[in-house]
CSV table of C-alpha atoms and ligand atoms in Angstrom, one decimal:
chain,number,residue,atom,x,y,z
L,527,UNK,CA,-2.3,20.9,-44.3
L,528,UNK,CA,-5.9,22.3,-45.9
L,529,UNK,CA,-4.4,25.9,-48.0
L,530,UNK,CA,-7.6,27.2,-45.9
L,531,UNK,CA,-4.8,26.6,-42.8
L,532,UNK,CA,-2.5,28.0,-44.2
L,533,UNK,CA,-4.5,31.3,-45.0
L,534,UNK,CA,-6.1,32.4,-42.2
L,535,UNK,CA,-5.4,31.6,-38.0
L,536,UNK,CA,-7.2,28.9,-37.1
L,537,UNK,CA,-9.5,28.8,-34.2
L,538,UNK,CA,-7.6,28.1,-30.7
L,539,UNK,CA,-8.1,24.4,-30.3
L,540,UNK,CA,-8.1,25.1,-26.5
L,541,UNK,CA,-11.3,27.0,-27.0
L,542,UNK,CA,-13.2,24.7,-28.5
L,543,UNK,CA,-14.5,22.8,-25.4
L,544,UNK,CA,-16.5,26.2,-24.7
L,545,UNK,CA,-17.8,26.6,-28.1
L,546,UNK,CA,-19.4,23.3,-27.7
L,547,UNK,CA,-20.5,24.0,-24.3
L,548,UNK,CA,-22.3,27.1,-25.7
L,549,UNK,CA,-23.8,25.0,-28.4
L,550,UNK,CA,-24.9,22.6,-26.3
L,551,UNK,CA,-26.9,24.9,-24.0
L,552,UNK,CA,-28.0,26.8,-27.1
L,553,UNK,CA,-29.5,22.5,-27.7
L,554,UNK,CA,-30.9,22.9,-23.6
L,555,UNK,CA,-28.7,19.8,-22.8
L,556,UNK,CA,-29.5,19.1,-19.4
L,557,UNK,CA,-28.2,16.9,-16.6
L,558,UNK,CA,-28.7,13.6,-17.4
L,559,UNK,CA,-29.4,13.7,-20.8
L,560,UNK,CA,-27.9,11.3,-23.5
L,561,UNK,CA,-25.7,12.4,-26.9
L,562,UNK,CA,-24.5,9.9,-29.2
L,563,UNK,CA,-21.8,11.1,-31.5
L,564,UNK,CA,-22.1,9.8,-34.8
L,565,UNK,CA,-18.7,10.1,-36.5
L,566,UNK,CA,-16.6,8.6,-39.5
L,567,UNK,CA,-12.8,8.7,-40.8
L,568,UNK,CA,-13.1,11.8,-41.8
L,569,UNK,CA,-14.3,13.9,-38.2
L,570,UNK,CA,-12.0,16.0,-36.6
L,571,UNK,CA,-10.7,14.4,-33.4
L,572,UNK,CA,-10.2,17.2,-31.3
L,573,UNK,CA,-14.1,18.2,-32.1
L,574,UNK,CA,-15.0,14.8,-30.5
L,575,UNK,CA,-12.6,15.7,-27.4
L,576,UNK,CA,-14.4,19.0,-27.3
L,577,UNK,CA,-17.7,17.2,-27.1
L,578,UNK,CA,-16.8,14.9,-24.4
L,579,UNK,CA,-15.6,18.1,-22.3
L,580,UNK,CA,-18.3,19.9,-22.9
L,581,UNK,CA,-21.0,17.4,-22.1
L,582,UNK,CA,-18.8,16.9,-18.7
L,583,UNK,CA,-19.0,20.6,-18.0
L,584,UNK,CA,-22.9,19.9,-18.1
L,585,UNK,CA,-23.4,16.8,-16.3
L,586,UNK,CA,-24.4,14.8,-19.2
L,587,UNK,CA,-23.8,11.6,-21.0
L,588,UNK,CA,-21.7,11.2,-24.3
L,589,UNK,CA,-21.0,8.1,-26.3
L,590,UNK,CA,-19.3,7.9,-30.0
L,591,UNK,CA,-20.7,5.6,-32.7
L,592,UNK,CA,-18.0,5.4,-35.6
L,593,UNK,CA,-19.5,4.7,-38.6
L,594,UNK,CA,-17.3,2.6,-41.0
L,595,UNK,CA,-17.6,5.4,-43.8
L,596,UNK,CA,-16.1,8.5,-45.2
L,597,UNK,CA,-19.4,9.8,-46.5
L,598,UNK,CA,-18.4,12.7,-49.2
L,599,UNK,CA,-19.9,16.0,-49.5
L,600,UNK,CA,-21.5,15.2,-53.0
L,601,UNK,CA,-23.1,12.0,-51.8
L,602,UNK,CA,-25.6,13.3,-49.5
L,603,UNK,CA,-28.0,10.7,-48.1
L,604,UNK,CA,-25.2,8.1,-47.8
L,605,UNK,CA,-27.1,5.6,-45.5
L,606,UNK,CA,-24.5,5.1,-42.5
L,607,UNK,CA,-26.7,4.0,-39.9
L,608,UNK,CA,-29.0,1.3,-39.7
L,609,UNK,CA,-27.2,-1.8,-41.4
L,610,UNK,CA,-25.0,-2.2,-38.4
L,611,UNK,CA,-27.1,-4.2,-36.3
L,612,UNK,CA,-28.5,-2.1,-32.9
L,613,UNK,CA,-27.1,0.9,-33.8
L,614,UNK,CA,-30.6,2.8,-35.3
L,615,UNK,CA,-32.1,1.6,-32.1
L,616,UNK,CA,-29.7,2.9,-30.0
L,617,UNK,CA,-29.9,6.6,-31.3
L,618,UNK,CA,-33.8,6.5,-31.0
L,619,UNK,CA,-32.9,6.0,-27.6
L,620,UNK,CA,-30.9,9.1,-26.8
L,621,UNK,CA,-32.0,12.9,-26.6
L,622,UNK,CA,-29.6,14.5,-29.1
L,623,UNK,CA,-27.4,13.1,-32.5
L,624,UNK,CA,-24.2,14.8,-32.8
L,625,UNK,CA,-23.1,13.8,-36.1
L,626,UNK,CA,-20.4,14.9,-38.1
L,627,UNK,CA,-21.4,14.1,-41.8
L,628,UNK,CA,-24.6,15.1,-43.8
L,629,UNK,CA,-27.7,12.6,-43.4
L,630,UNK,CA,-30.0,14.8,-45.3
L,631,UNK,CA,-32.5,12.4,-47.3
L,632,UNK,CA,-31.1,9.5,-45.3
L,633,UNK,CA,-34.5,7.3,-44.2
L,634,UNK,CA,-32.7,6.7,-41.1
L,635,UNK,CA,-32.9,10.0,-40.3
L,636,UNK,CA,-36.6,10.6,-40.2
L,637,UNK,CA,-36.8,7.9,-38.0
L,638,UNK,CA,-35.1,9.3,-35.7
L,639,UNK,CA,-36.7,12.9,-35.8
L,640,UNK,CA,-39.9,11.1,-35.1
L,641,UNK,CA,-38.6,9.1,-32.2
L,642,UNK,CA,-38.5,12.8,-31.0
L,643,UNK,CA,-34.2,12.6,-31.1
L,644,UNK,CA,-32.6,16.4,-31.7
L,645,UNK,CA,-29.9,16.1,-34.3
L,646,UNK,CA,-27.3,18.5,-34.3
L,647,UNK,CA,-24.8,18.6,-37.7
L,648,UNK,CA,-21.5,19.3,-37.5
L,649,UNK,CA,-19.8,20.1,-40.9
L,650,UNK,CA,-17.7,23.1,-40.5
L,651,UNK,CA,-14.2,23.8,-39.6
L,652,UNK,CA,-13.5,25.4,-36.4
L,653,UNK,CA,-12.8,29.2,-37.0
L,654,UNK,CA,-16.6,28.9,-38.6
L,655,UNK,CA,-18.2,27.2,-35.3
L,656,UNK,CA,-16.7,30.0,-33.7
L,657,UNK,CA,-17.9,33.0,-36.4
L,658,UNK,CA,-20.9,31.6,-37.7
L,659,UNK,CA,-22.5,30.3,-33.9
L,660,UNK,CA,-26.1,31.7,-34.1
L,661,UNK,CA,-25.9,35.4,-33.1
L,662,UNK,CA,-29.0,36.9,-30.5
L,663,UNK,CA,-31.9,36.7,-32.1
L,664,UNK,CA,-31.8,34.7,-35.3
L,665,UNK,CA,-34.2,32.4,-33.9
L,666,UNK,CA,-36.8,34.1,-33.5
L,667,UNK,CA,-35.7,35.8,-37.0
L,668,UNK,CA,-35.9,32.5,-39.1
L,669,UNK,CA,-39.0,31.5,-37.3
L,670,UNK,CA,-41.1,34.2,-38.2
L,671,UNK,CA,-39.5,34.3,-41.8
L,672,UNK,CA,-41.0,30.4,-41.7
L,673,UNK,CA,-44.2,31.4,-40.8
L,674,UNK,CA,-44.3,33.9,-43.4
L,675,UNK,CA,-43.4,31.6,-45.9
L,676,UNK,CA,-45.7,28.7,-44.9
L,677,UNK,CA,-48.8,31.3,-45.5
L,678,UNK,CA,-47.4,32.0,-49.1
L,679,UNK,CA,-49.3,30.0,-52.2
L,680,UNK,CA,-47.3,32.0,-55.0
L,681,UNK,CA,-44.3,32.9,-55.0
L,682,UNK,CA,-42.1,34.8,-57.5
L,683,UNK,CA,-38.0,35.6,-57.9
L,684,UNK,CA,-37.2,38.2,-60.2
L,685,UNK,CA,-33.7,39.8,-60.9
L,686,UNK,CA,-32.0,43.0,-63.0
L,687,UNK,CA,-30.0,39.9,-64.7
L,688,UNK,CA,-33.3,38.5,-65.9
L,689,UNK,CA,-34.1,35.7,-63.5
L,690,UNK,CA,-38.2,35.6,-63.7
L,691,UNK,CA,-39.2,32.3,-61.6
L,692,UNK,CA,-42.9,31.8,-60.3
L,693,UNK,CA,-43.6,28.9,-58.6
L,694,UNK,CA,-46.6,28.0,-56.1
L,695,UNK,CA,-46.1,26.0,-52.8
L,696,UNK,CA,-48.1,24.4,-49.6
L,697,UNK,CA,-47.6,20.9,-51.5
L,698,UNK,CA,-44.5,20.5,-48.8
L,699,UNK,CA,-43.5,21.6,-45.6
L,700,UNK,CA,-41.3,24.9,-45.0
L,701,UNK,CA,-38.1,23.6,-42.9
L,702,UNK,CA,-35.9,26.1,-41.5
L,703,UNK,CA,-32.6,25.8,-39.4
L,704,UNK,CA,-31.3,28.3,-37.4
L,705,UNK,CA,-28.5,26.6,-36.0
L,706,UNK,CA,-29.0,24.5,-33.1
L,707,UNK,CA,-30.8,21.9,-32.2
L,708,UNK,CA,-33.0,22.8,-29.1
L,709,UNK,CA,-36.2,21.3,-29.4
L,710,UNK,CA,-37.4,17.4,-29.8
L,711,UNK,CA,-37.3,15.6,-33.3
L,712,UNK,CA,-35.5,18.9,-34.4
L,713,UNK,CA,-32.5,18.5,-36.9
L,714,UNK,CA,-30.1,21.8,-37.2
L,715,UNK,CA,-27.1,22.6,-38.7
L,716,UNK,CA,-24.4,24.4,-36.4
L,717,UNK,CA,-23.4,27.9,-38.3
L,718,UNK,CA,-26.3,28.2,-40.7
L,719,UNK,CA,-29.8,30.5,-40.9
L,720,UNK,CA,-31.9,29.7,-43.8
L,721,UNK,CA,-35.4,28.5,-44.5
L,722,UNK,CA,-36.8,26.6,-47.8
L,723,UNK,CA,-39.8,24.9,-48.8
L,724,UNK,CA,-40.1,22.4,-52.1
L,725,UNK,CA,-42.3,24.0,-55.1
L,726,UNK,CA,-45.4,22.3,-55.6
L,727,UNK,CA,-45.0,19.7,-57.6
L,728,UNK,CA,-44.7,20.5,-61.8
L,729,UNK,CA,-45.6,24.3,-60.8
L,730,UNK,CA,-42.1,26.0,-61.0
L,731,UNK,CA,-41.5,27.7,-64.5
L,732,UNK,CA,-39.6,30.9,-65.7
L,733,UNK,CA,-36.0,31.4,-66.1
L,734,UNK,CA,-32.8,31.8,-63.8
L,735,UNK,CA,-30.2,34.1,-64.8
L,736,UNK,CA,-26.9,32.9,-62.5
L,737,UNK,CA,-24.7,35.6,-62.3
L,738,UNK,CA,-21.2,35.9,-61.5
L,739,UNK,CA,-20.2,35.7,-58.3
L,740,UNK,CA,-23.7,34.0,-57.1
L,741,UNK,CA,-21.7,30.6,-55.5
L,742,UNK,CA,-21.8,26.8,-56.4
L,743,UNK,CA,-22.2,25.5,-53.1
L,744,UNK,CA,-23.5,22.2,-53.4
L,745,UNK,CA,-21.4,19.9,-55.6
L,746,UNK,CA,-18.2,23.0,-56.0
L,747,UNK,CA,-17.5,25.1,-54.0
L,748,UNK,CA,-17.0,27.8,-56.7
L,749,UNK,CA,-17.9,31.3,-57.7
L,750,UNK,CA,-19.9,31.5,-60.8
L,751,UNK,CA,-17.8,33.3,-63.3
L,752,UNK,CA,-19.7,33.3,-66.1
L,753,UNK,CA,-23.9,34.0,-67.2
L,754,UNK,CA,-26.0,30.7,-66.4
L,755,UNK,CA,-29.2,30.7,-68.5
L,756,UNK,CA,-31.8,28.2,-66.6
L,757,UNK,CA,-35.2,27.8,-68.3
L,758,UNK,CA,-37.8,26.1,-66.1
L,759,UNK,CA,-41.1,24.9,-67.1
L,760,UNK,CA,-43.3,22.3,-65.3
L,761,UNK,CA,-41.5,22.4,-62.5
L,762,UNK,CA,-38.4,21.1,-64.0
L,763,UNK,CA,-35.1,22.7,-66.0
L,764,UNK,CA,-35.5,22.6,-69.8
L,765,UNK,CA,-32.0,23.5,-70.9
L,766,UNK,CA,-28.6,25.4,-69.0
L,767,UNK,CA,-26.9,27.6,-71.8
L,768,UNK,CA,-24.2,29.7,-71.3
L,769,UNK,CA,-20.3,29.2,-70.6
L,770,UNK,CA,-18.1,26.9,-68.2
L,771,UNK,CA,-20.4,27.2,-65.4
L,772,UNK,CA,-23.5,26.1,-67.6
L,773,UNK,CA,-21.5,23.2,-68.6
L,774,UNK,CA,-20.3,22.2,-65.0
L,775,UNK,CA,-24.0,22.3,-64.4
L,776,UNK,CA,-25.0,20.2,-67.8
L,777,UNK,CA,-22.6,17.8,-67.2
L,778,UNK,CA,-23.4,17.6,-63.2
L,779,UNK,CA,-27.1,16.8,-63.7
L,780,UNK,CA,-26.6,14.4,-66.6
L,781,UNK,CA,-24.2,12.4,-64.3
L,782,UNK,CA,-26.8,12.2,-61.8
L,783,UNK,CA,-29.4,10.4,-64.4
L,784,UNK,CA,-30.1,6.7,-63.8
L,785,UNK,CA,-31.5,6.1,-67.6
L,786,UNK,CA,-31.8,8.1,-70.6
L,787,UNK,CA,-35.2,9.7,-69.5
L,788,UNK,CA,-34.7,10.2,-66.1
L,789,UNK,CA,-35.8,13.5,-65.4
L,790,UNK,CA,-34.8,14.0,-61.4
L,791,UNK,CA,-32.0,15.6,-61.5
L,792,UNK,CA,-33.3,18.4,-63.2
L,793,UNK,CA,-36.4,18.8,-60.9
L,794,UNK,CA,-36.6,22.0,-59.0
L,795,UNK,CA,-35.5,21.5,-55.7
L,796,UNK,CA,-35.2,23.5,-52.1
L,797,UNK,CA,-36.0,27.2,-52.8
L,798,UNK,CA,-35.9,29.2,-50.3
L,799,UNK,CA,-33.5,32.4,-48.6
L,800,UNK,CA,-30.3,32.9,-45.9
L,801,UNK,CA,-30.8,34.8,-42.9
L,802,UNK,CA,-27.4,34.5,-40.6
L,803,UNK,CA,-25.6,37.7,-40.4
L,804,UNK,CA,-22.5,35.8,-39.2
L,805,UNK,CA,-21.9,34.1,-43.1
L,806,UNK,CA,-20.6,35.7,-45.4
L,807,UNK,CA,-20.8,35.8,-49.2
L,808,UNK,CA,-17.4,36.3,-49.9
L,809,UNK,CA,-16.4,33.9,-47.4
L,810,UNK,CA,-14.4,31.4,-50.5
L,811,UNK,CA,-12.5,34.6,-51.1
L,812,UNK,CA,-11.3,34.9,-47.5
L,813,UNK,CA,-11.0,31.6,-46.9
L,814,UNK,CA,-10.2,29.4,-50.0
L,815,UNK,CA,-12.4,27.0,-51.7
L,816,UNK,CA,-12.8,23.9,-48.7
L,817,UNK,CA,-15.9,22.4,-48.5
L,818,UNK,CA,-15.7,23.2,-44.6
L,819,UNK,CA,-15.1,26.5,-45.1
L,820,UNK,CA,-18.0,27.1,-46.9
L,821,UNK,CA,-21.2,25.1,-46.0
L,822,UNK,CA,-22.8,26.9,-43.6
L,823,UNK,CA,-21.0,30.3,-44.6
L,824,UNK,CA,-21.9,30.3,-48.3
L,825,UNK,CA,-25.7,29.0,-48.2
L,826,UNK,CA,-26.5,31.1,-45.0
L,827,UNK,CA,-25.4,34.9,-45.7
L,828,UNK,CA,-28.5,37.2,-45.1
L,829,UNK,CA,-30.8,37.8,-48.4
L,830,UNK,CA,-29.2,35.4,-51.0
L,831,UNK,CA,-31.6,33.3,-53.2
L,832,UNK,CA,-31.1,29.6,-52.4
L,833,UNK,CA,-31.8,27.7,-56.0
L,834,UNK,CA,-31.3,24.0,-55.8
L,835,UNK,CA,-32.5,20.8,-57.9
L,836,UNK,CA,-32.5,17.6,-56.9
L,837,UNK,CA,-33.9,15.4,-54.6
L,838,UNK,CA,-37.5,16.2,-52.2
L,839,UNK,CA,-37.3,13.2,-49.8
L,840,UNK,CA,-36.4,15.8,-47.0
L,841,UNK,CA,-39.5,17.4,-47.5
L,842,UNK,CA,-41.7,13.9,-47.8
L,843,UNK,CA,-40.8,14.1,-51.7
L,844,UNK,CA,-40.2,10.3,-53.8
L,845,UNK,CA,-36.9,12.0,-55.8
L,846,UNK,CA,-33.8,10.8,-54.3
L,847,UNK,CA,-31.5,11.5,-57.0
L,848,UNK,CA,-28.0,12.1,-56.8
L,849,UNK,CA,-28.5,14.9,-59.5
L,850,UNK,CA,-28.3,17.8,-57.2
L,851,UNK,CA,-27.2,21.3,-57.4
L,852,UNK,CA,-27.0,24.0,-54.4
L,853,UNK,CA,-26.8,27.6,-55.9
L,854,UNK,CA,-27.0,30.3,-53.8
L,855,UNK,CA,-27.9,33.6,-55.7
L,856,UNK,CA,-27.1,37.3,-54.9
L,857,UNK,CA,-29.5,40.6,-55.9
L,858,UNK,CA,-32.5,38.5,-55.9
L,859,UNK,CA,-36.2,39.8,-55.3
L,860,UNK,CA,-38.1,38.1,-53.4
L,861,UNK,CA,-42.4,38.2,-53.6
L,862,UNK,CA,-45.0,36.0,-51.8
L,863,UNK,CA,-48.2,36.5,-52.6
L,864,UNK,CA,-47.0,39.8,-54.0
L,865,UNK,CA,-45.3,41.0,-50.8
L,866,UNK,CA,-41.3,41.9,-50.9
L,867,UNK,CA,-39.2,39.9,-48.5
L,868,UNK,CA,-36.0,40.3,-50.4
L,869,UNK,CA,-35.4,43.1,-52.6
L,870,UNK,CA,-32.3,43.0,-54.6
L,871,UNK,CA,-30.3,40.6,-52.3
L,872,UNK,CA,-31.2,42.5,-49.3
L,873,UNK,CA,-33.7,41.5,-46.0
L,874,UNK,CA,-36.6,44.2,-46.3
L,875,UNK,CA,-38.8,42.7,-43.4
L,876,UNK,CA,-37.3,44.0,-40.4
L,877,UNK,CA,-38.3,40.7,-38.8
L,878,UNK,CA,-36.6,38.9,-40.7
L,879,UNK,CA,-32.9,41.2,-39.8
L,880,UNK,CA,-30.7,40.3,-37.2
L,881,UNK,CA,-27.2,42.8,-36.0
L,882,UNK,CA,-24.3,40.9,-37.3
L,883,UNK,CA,-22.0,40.1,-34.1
L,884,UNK,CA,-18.5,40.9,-34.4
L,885,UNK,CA,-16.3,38.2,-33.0
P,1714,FE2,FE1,-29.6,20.9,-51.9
């Protein structure tokens, strides 16, 4: 048993057929309509039993496609569809991908969203499917935060700790998910609320100061505990100095290089903010340090500075390295073009705020 279990009730098993029948019409699954689960070793069974009751409940179609993998959380963009012979073809052919591992910067993936296929992720452990489902109006909340963000060229994130980052965008798209997937080609992760864009390329430079308690999401699932100093300069980091937490990050990004030059991992990746009142920031102090505890909760909660490096193929980028670093920062200020969005770590645009629900 996961500590996580042991900490906190779980989730009523019995109630998850409902939570997925929720999700589902929150996706507009209709009558008739197709969903191919795509599972592994590691997927829950009872949230595949809850899928085929739910789909019941609507008069749909399920199917589940076990892929022979147990793709890790640090491997994202393990490819575990399309060598299998038929089975890329047969998710083109449905209306909606459950799947229950990360295919972010997969290629299979893309060619799927453009076969017009929704794709809704799964990664989360139940008593978070049932906290962080997307509350009334966060839709509409991270769409217009999207639109704001696609009309900004420069954009700057500044903090008391020090952190003075500019970098311009427009070079990539802005992608936002706010939790389900409703509409065609659309890919959403169930529980989260965040938008990001990729920097332009070689235009990101300044410094991040990582503070304690901003959270390794993405490869720990850790609180900072000490000062992070990050300086950035064309678009890539220069050097990490500071204690354990600078040298878990060193060490991470070196790993990830191919050859001695390789530069990749220490490219700027997805920047961008959370906006789902359901997630909280202290949720690893709650709930323990799981991976499924904390990947929608801890990248998602309303106003935290999403710093990342890494790999841009998500955002039609060539960097696919495995060099990749999720940081979610606290008491960040946020300018486009000069305008406030975040100040210190807190939504200003009224827009952009949603009423936390309390379930
Ligand atoms: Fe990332």
């Amino acid at each position: 048993m996961m500590p996580s279990d042991i900490r906190t009730r779980s989730t009523n098993p019995a109630l998850l057929p409902g939570l997925f029948r929720k999700q589902f019409e929150l996706c507009r699954i209709k009558p008739g309509d197709t969903i191919a689960i795509v599972s592994d070793l590691g997927t829950r069974t009872e949230y595949i039993e809850a899928a085929f009751a739910a789909t019941d409940m609507l008069g749909a179609d399920i199917y589940e496609m076990r892929v022979n993998a147990i793709p890790g959380w640090t491997n994202v963009g393990t490819p575990t569809i399309g060598q299998c012979k038929g089975t890329l073809e047969a998710l083109k052919a449905c209306d909606m991908i459950l799947i229950f591992h990360v295919p972010l910067f997969a290629s299979w993936l893309r060619e799927v969203m453009n076969a017009g296929v929704r794709v809704q992720m799964i990664i989360d452990a139940p008593d978070d499917l049932y906290a962080l489902q997307a509350p009334k109006g966060l839709k509409e909340a991270v769409m217009h935060a999207h639109r704001v963000y696609e009309q900004a060229r420069q954009v700057r994130v500044t903090s008391k700790a020090g952190t003075d980052l500019s970098y311009s965008c427009g070079e990539y798209p802005v992608m936002s998910q706010y939790g389900f997937a409703d509409e065609p080609g659309r890919f959403d992760h169930w529980g989260v609320g965040l938008i990001h864009t990729f920097p332009n390329e070689g235009s990101a430079s300044g410094r991040v100061i990582v503070q304690p308690g901003d959270v390794v999401i993405l490869p720990y699932c850790r609180y900072v505990q000490d000062h992070i100093e990050i300086e950035v300069r064309d678009g890539h980091i220069q050097s990490i100095e500071g204690g354990l937490d600078a040298a878990l990050m060193r060490e991470w990004l070196a790993d990830g290089k191919t050859h001695e030059d390789d530069k990749d991992p220490y490219a700027l990746s997805h920047l961008g903010w959370g906006l789902n009142p359901q997630c909280r920031w202290d949720s690893i102090a709650l709930y323990g340090d799981g991976p499924e505890r904390s990947r929608a909760a801890s990248r998602c909660f309303p106003g935290n500075f999403l710093f990342s490096t890494g790999p841009n193929t998500q955002g039609g980028g060539k960097r696919t390295t495995r060099g990749h670093y999720d940081l979610p920062m606290r008491e960040c200020t946020i300018e486009l073009d000069g305008k406030r969005v975040v100040e210190e770590g807190r939504l200003i645009d009224p827009k952009m705020i949603v009423p936390r629900e309390v379930r």
